[in-house]
Short mmCIF file of C-alpha atoms in Angstrom, two decimals:
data_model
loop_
_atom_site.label_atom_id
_atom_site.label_comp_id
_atom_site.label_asym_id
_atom_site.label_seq_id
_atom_site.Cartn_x
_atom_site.Cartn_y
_atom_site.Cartn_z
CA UNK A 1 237.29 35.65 -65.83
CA UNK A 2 235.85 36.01 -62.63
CA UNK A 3 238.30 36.29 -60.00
CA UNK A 4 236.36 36.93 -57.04
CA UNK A 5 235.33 33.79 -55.30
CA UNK A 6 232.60 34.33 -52.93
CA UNK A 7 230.33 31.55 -53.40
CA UNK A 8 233.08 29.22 -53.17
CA UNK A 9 234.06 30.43 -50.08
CA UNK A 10 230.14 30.47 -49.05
CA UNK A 11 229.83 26.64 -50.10
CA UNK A 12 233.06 25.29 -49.45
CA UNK A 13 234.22 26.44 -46.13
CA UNK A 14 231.79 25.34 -44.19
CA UNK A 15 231.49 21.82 -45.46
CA UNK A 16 235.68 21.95 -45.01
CA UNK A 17 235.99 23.33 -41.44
CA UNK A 18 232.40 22.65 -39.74
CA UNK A 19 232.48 18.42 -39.91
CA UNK A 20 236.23 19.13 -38.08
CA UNK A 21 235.00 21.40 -35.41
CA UNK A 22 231.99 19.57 -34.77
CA UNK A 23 233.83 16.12 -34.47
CA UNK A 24 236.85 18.09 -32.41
CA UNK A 25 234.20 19.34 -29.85
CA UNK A 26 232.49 16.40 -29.16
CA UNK A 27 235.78 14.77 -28.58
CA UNK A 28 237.05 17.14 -26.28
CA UNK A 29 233.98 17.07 -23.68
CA UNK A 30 234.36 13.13 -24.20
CA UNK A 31 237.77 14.28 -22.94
CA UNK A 32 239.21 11.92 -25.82
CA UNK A 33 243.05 13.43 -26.83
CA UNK A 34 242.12 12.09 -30.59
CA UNK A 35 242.04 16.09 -31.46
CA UNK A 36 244.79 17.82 -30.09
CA UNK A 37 243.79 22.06 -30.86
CA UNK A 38 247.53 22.08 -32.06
CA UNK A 39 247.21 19.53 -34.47
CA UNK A 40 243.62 20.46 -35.29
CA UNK A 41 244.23 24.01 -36.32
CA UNK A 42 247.15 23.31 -37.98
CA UNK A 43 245.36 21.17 -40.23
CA UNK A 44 242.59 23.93 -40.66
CA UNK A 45 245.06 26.53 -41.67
CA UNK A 46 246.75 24.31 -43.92
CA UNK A 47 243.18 23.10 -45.25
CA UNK A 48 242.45 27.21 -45.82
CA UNK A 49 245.64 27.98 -47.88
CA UNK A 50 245.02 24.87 -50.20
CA UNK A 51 241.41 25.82 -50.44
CA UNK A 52 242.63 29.76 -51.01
CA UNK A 53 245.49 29.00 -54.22
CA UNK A 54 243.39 25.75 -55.17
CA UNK A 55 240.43 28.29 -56.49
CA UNK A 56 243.23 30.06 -57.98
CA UNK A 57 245.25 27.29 -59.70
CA UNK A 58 241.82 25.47 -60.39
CA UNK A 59 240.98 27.78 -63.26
CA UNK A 60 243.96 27.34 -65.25
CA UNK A 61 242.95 23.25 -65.03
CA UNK A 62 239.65 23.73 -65.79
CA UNK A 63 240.08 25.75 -68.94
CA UNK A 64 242.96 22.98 -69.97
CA UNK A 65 240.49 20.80 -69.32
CA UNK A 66 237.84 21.82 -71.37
CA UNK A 67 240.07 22.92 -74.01
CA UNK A 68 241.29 18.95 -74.50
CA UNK A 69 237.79 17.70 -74.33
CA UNK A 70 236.54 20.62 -76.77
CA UNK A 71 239.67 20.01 -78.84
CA UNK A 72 241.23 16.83 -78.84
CA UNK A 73 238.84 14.04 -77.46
CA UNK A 74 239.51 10.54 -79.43
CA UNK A 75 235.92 9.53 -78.39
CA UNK A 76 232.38 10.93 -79.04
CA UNK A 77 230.61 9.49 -75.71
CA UNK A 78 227.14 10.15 -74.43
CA UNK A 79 227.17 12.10 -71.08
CA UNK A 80 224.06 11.96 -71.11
CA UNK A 81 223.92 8.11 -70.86
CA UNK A 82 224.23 7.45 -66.85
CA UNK A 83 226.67 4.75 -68.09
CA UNK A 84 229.37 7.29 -68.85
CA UNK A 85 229.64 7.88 -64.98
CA UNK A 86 230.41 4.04 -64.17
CA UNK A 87 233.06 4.61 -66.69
CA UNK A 88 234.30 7.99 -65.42
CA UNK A 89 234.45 6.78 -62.01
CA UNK A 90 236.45 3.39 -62.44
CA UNK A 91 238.29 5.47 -65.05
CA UNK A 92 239.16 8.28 -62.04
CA UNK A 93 239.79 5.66 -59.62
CA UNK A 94 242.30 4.02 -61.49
CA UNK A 95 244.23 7.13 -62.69
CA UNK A 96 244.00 8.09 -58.60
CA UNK A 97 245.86 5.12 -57.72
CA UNK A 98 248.83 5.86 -59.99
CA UNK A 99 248.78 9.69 -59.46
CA UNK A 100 248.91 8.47 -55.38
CA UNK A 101 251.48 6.07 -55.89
CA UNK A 102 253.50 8.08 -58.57
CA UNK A 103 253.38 11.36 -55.00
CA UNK A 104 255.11 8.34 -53.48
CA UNK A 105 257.51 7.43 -55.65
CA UNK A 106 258.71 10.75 -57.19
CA UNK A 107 261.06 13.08 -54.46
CA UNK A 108 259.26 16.48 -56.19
CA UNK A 109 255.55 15.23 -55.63
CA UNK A 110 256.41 13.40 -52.51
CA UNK A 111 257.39 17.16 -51.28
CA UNK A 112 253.65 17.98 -51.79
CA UNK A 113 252.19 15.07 -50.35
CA UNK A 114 254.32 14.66 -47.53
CA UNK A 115 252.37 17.91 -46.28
CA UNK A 116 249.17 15.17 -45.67
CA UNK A 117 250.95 12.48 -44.20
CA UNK A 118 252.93 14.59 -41.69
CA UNK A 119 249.93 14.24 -39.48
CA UNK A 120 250.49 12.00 -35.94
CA UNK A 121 246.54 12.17 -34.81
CA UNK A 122 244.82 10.08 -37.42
CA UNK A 123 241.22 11.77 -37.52
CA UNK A 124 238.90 13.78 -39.95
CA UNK A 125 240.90 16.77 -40.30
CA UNK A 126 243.92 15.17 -41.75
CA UNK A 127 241.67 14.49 -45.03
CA UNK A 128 241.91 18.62 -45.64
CA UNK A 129 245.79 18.79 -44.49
CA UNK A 130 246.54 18.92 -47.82
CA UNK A 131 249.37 20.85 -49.29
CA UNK A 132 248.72 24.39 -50.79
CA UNK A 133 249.77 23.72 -54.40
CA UNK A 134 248.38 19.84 -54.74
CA UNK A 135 246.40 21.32 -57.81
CA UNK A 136 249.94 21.70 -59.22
CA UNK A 137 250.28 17.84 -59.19
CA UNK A 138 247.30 16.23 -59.43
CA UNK A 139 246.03 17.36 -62.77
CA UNK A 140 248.33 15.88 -65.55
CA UNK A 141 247.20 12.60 -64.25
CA UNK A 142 243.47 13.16 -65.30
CA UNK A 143 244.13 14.88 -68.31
CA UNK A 144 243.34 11.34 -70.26
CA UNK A 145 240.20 11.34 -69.15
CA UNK A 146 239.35 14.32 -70.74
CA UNK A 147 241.07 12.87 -74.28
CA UNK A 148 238.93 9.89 -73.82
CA UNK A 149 236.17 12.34 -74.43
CA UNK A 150 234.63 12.63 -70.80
CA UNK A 151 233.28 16.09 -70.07
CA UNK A 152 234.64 18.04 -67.47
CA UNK A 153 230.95 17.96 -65.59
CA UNK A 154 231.32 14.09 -65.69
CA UNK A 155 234.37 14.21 -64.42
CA UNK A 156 233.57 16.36 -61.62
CA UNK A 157 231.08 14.10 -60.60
CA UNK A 158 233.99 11.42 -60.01
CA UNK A 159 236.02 13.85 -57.99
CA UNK A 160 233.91 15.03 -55.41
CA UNK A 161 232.36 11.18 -55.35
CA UNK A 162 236.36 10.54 -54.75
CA UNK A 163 236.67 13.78 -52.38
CA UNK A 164 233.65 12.41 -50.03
CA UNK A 165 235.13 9.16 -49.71
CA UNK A 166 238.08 10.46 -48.68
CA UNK A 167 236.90 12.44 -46.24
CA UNK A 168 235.13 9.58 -44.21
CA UNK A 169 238.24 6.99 -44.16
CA UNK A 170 240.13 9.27 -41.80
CA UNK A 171 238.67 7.71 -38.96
CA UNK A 172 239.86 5.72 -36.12
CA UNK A 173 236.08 4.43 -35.10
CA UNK A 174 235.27 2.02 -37.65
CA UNK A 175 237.60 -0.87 -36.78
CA UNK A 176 238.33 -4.00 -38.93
CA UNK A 177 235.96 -4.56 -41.84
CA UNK A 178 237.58 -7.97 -43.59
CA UNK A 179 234.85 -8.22 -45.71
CA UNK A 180 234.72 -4.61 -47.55
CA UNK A 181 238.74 -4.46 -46.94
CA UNK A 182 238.70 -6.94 -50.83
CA UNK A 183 236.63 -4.30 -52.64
CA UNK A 184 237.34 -0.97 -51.15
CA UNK A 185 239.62 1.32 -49.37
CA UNK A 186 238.38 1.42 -45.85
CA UNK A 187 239.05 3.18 -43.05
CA UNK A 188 241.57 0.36 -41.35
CA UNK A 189 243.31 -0.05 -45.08
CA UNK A 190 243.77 3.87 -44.99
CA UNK A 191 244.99 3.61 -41.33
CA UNK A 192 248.36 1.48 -42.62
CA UNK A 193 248.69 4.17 -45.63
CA UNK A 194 249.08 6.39 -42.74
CA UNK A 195 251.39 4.80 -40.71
CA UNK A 196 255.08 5.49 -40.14
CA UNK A 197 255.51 1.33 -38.95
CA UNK A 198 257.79 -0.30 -41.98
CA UNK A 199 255.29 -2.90 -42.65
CA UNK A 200 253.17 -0.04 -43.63
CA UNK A 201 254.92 2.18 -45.89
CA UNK A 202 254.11 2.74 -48.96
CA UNK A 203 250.80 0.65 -49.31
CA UNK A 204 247.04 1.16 -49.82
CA UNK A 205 247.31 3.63 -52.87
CA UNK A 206 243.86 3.12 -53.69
CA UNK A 207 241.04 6.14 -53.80
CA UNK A 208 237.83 4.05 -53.18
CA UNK A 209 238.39 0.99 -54.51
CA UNK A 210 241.75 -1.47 -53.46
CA UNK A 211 241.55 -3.93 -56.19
CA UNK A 212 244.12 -1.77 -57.57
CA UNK A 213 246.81 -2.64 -55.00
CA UNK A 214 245.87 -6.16 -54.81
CA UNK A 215 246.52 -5.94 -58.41
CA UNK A 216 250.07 -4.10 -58.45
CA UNK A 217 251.15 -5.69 -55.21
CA UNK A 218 250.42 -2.78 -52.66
CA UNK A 219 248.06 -4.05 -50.57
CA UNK A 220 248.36 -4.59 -46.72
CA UNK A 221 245.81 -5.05 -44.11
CA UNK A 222 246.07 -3.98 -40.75
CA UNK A 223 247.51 -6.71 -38.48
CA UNK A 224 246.40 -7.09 -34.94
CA UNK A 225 249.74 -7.44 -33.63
CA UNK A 226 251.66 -4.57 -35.29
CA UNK A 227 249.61 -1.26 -33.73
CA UNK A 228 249.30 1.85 -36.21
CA UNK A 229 251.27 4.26 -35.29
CA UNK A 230 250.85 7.70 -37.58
CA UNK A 231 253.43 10.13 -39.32
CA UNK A 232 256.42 10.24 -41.47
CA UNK A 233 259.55 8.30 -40.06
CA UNK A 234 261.09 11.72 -39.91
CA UNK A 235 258.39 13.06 -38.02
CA UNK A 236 258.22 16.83 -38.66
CA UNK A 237 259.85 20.00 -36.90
CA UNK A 238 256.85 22.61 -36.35
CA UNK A 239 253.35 23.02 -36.50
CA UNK A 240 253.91 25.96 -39.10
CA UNK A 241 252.25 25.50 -42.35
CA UNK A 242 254.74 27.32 -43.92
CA UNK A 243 257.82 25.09 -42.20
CA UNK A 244 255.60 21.69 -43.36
CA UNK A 245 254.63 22.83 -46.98
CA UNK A 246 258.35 23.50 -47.59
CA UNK A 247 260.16 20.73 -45.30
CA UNK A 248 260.62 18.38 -47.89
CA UNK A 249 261.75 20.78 -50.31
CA UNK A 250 264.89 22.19 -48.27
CA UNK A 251 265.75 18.24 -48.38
CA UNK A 252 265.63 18.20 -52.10
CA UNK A 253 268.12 21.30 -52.21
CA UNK A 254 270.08 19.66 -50.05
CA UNK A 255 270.48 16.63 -52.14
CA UNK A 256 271.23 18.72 -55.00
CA UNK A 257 273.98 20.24 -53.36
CA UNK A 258 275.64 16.76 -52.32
CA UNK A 259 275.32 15.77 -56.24
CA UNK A 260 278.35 15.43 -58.39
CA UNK A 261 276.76 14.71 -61.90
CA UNK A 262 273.73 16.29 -63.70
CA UNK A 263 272.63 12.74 -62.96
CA UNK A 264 272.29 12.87 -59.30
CA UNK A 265 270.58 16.35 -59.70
CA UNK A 266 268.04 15.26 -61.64
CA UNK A 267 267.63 12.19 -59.40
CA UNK A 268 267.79 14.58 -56.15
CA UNK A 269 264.35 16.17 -57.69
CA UNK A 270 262.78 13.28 -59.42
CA UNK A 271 263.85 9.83 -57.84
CA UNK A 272 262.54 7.98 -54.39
CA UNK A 273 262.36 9.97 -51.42
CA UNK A 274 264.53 7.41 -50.03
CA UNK A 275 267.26 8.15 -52.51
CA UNK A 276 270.85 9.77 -51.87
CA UNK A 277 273.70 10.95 -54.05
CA UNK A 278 276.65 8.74 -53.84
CA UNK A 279 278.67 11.52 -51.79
CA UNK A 280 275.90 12.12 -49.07
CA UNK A 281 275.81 11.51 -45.39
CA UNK A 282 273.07 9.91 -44.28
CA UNK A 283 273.99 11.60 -40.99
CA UNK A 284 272.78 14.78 -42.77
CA UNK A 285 269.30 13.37 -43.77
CA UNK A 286 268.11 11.19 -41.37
CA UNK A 287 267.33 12.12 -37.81
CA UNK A 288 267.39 9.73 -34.66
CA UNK A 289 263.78 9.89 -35.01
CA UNK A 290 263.75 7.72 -37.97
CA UNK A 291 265.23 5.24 -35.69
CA UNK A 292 262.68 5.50 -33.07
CA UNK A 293 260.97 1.98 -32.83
CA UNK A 294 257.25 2.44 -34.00
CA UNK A 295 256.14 1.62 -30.47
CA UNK A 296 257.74 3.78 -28.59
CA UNK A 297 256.97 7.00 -30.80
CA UNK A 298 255.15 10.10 -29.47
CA UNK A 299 253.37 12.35 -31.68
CA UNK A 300 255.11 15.79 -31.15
CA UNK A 301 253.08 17.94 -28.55
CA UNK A 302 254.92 21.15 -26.15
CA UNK A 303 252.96 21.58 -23.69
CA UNK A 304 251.48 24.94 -23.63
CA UNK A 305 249.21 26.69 -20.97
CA UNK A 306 245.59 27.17 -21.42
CA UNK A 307 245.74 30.95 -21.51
CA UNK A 308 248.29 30.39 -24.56
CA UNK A 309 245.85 28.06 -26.15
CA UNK A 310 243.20 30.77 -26.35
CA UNK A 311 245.16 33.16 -28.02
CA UNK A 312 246.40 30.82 -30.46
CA UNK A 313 242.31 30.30 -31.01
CA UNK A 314 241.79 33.85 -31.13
CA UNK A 315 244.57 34.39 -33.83
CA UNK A 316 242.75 31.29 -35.97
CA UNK A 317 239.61 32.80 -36.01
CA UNK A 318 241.47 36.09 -37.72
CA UNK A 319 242.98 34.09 -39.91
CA UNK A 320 239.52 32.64 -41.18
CA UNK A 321 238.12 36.56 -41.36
CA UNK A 322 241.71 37.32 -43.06
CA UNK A 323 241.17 34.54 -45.69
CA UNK A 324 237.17 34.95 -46.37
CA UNK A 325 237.54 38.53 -47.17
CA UNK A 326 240.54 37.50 -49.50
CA UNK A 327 239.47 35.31 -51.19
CA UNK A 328 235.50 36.81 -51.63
CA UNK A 329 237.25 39.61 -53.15
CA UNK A 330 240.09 38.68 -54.84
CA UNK A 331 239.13 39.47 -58.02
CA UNK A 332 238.52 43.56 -57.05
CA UNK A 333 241.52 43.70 -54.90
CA UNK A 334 244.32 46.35 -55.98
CA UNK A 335 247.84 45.21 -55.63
CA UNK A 336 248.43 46.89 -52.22
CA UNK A 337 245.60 45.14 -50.03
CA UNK A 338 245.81 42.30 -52.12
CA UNK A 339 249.53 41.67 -51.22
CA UNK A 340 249.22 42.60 -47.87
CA UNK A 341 245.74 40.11 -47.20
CA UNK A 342 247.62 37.31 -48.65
CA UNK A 343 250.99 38.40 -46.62
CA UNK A 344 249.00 38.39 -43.15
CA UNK A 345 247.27 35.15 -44.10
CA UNK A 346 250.73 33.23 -44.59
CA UNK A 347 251.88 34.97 -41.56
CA UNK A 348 249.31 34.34 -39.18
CA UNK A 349 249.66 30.72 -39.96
CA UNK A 350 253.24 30.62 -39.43
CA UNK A 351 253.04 32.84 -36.42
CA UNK A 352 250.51 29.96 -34.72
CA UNK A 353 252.34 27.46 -35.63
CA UNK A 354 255.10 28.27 -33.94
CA UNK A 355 253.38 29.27 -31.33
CA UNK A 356 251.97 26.12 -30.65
CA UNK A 357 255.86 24.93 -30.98
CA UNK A 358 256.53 25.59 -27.50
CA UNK A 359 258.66 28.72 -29.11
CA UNK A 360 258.86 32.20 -26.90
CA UNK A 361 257.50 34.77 -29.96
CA UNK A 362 259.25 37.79 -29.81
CA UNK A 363 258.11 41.27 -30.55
CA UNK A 364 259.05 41.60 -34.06
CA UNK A 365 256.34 39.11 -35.06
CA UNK A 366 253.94 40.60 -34.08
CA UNK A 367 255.27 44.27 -35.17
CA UNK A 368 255.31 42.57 -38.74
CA UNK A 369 251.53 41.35 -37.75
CA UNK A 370 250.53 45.61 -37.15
CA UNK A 371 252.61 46.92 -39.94
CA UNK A 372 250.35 44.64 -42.35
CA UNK A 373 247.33 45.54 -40.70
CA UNK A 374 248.54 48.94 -40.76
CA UNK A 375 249.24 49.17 -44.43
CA UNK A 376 245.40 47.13 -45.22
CA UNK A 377 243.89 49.64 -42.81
CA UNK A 378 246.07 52.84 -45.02
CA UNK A 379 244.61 51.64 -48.24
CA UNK A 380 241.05 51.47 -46.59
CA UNK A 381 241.02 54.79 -45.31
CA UNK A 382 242.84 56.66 -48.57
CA UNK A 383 240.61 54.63 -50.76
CA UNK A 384 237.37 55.24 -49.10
CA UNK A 385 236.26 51.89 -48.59
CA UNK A 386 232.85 50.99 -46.52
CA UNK A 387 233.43 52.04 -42.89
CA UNK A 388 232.95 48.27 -42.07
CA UNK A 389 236.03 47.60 -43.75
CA UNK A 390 237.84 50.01 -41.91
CA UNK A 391 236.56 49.55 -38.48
CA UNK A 392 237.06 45.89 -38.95
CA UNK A 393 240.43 46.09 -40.05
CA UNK A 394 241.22 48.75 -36.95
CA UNK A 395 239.50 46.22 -35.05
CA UNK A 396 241.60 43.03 -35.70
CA UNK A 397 244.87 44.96 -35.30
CA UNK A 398 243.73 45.76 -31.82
CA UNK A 399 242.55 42.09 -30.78
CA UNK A 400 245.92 40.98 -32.22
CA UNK A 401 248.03 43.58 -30.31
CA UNK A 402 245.92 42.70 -26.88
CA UNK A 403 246.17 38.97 -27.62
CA UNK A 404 249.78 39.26 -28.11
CA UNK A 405 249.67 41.06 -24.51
CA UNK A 406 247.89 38.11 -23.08
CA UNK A 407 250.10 35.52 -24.89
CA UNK A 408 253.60 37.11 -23.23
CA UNK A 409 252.12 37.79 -19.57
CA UNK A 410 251.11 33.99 -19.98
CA UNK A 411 252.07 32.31 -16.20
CA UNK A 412 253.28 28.86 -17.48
CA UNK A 413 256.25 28.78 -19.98
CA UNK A 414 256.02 26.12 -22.54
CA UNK A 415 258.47 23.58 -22.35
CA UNK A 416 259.51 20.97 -24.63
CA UNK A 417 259.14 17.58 -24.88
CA UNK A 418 261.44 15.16 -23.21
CA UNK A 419 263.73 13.43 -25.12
CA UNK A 420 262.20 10.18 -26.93
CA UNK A 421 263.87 6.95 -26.19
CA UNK A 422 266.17 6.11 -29.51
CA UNK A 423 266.47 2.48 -30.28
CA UNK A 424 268.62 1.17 -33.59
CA UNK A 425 265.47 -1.46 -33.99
CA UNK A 426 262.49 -0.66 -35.87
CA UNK A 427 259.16 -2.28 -35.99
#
């Protein structure tokens, strides 16, 4: 099994972070605020440790896959007949709608998918804020289609055909469409999935297609007097990857420790989100952000100086070096360099995110940022390994260790955000 993924990395990183960039630039000299470069890396450094564990955790489903179809298909269909694609994809469609709805209803999934609905700029780039183990999740959903004997490259087909269409209703720049809004899942139908409004929750499952919720009762078009207004009704507490992929979780736990029956555990895991134990304050739960009338809510945004802005940039273009060497040899890796790669990866992330937090980073981050280089940069020199690798390991660790430099002798202190307005009505 090859574990080395270099022509995934070749093919699918560019078609993951270039549209984003592109569409973030020319918004910025339109001076539109539609991309804010906290929100907008964040998403990309979510988007590159999905893309790094779903290459990983995509081989294990791929091989199930196949071995269902090779195995146990209760069908002997044609995929050679282009006919067997119509099926797959209204096949894949409708499975997507459930899967989507079931991330909804189910605490434990909704933990993963909060990760792509935690966004508060509604734009391109929240179509790859996906959470890193989404692979985990999504596949026992499909796994019919491969007992109804469609082959994994039919399938395929579907998903990317499903992937592509995703991609293109994050938008804010097509506006009403009435007339495609009966068939498919547009851009303004996608707009109220993403909304934290209450008229919104919790409707527009569909992948492409809608006539699924019109079917099971989820469907809601956007109405012109009740303004979109993006996020979770919790709103989120960092711009750390690592704080968003596990915020829902520490929720979970907490449940489970305000549960007095085996009952209440297993609902604390598997029930609503909206779900509490009998015992639980709701104090403990639910912020006064949730209360926050829809109107009056303001996406979370510290302001930050310029000069701190760059070295946050600086540090995300590491991170992409960190993860393409990763992943490109993963497969070669010994346990040393492979651990400490993958440790610097999370910990970049995590270190930008708070940075863009409005926190004041100490020291000891970026200590553990050199010791990591330092231990990649031991293994390359003991080992012998090509003098680029080397140099451009020695290299990084001294662009981090100036950038830090910069970042603390930066002349405007972040500060945070003043204090929303909280209102006991909700819109």
């Amino acid at each position: 099994m090859d574990l080395n993924f270099t022509e995934e990395v070749m093919y699918t990183l560019p078609f993951y972070l270039g549209p984003l960039f592109i569409l973030a630039t020319i918004n910025f000299l339109r001076k539109q605020k539609n991309y804010r470069l906290n929100d907008t890396l964040t998403n990309a450094t979510i988007a590159l440790g999905n893309l790094g564990l779903s290459f990983i955790f995509l081989l294990a489903v791929v091989a199930l896959y196949t071995l269902v179809y090779n195995e146990y298909r209760l069908f002997e269909l044609d995929q050679s007949n282009p006919l067997i694609y119509v099926l797959a994809f209204f096949v894949y469609d409708f499975l997507y709608y459930w899967n989507h709805r079931f991330h909804h209803m189910i605490g434990l999934f909704w933990a993963d998918h909060l990760v792509h609905h935690t966004a508060e700029n509604f734009n391109f780039g929240v179509s790859i804020r996906i959470s890193y183990f989404t692979e985990l999740t999504m596949w026992m959903t499909f796994i019919p289609m491969a007992f109804m004997g469609i082959s994994l490259e039919v399938f395929l087909a579907a998903s990317y055909t499903q992937i592509i269409w995703a991609f293109c209703i994050h938008t804010k720049y097509l506006k009403k469409t009435p007339r495609a809004d009966k068939i498919f899942n547009t851009p303004s139908l996608h707009r109220v999935h993403h909304a934290r409004n209450r008229q919104y929750i919790d409707k527009n499952y569909g992948g492409i297609l809608i006539i699924w919720d019109r079917l099971f009762g989820t469907y809601q078009r956007e109405l012109e007097d009740v303004p979109v207004v993006y996020g979770v009704r919790e709103s989120y507490p960092s711009f750390s990857p690592l704080v968003i992929n596990s915020y829902y979780l520490k929720t979970i736990w907490q449940k489970i420790k305000c549960s007095s029956s085996v009952f209440e555990v297993f609902c604390s895991v598997f029930a609503p989100p909206a779900w509490l134990p009998k015992n639980a304050n709701k104090a403990d739960f639910y912020s006064l952000t949730a209360k926050v009338r829809s109107k009056d809510f303001k996406p979370k945004d510290p302001l930050i100086c310029k000069r701190t802005k760059w070295t946050a940039f600086v540090r995300f273009s590491a991170i992409v070096v960190v993860f393409t060497y990763l992943m490109s040899y993963f497969g070669e890796l010994p346990t040393l360099p492979l651990v400490s790669m993958s440790l610097l990866f999370f910990w970049l992330c995590h270190f930008n995110g708070l940075v863009f937090d409005g926190a004041k980073v100490g020291l000891h981050m970026e200590a553990v940022t050199q010791l990591l280089y330092g231990l990649i940069l031991y293994w390359a020199i003991t080992t012998e390994q090509a003098a680029w690798v080397t140099l451009g390991t020695a290299t990084l660790a001294l662009i981090s260790l100036c950038n830090y430099m910069i970042y603390r002798t930066r002349t405007v202190e972040p500060v945070a955000l003043a204090a929303e307005p909280q209102h006991q009505t909700t819109t």
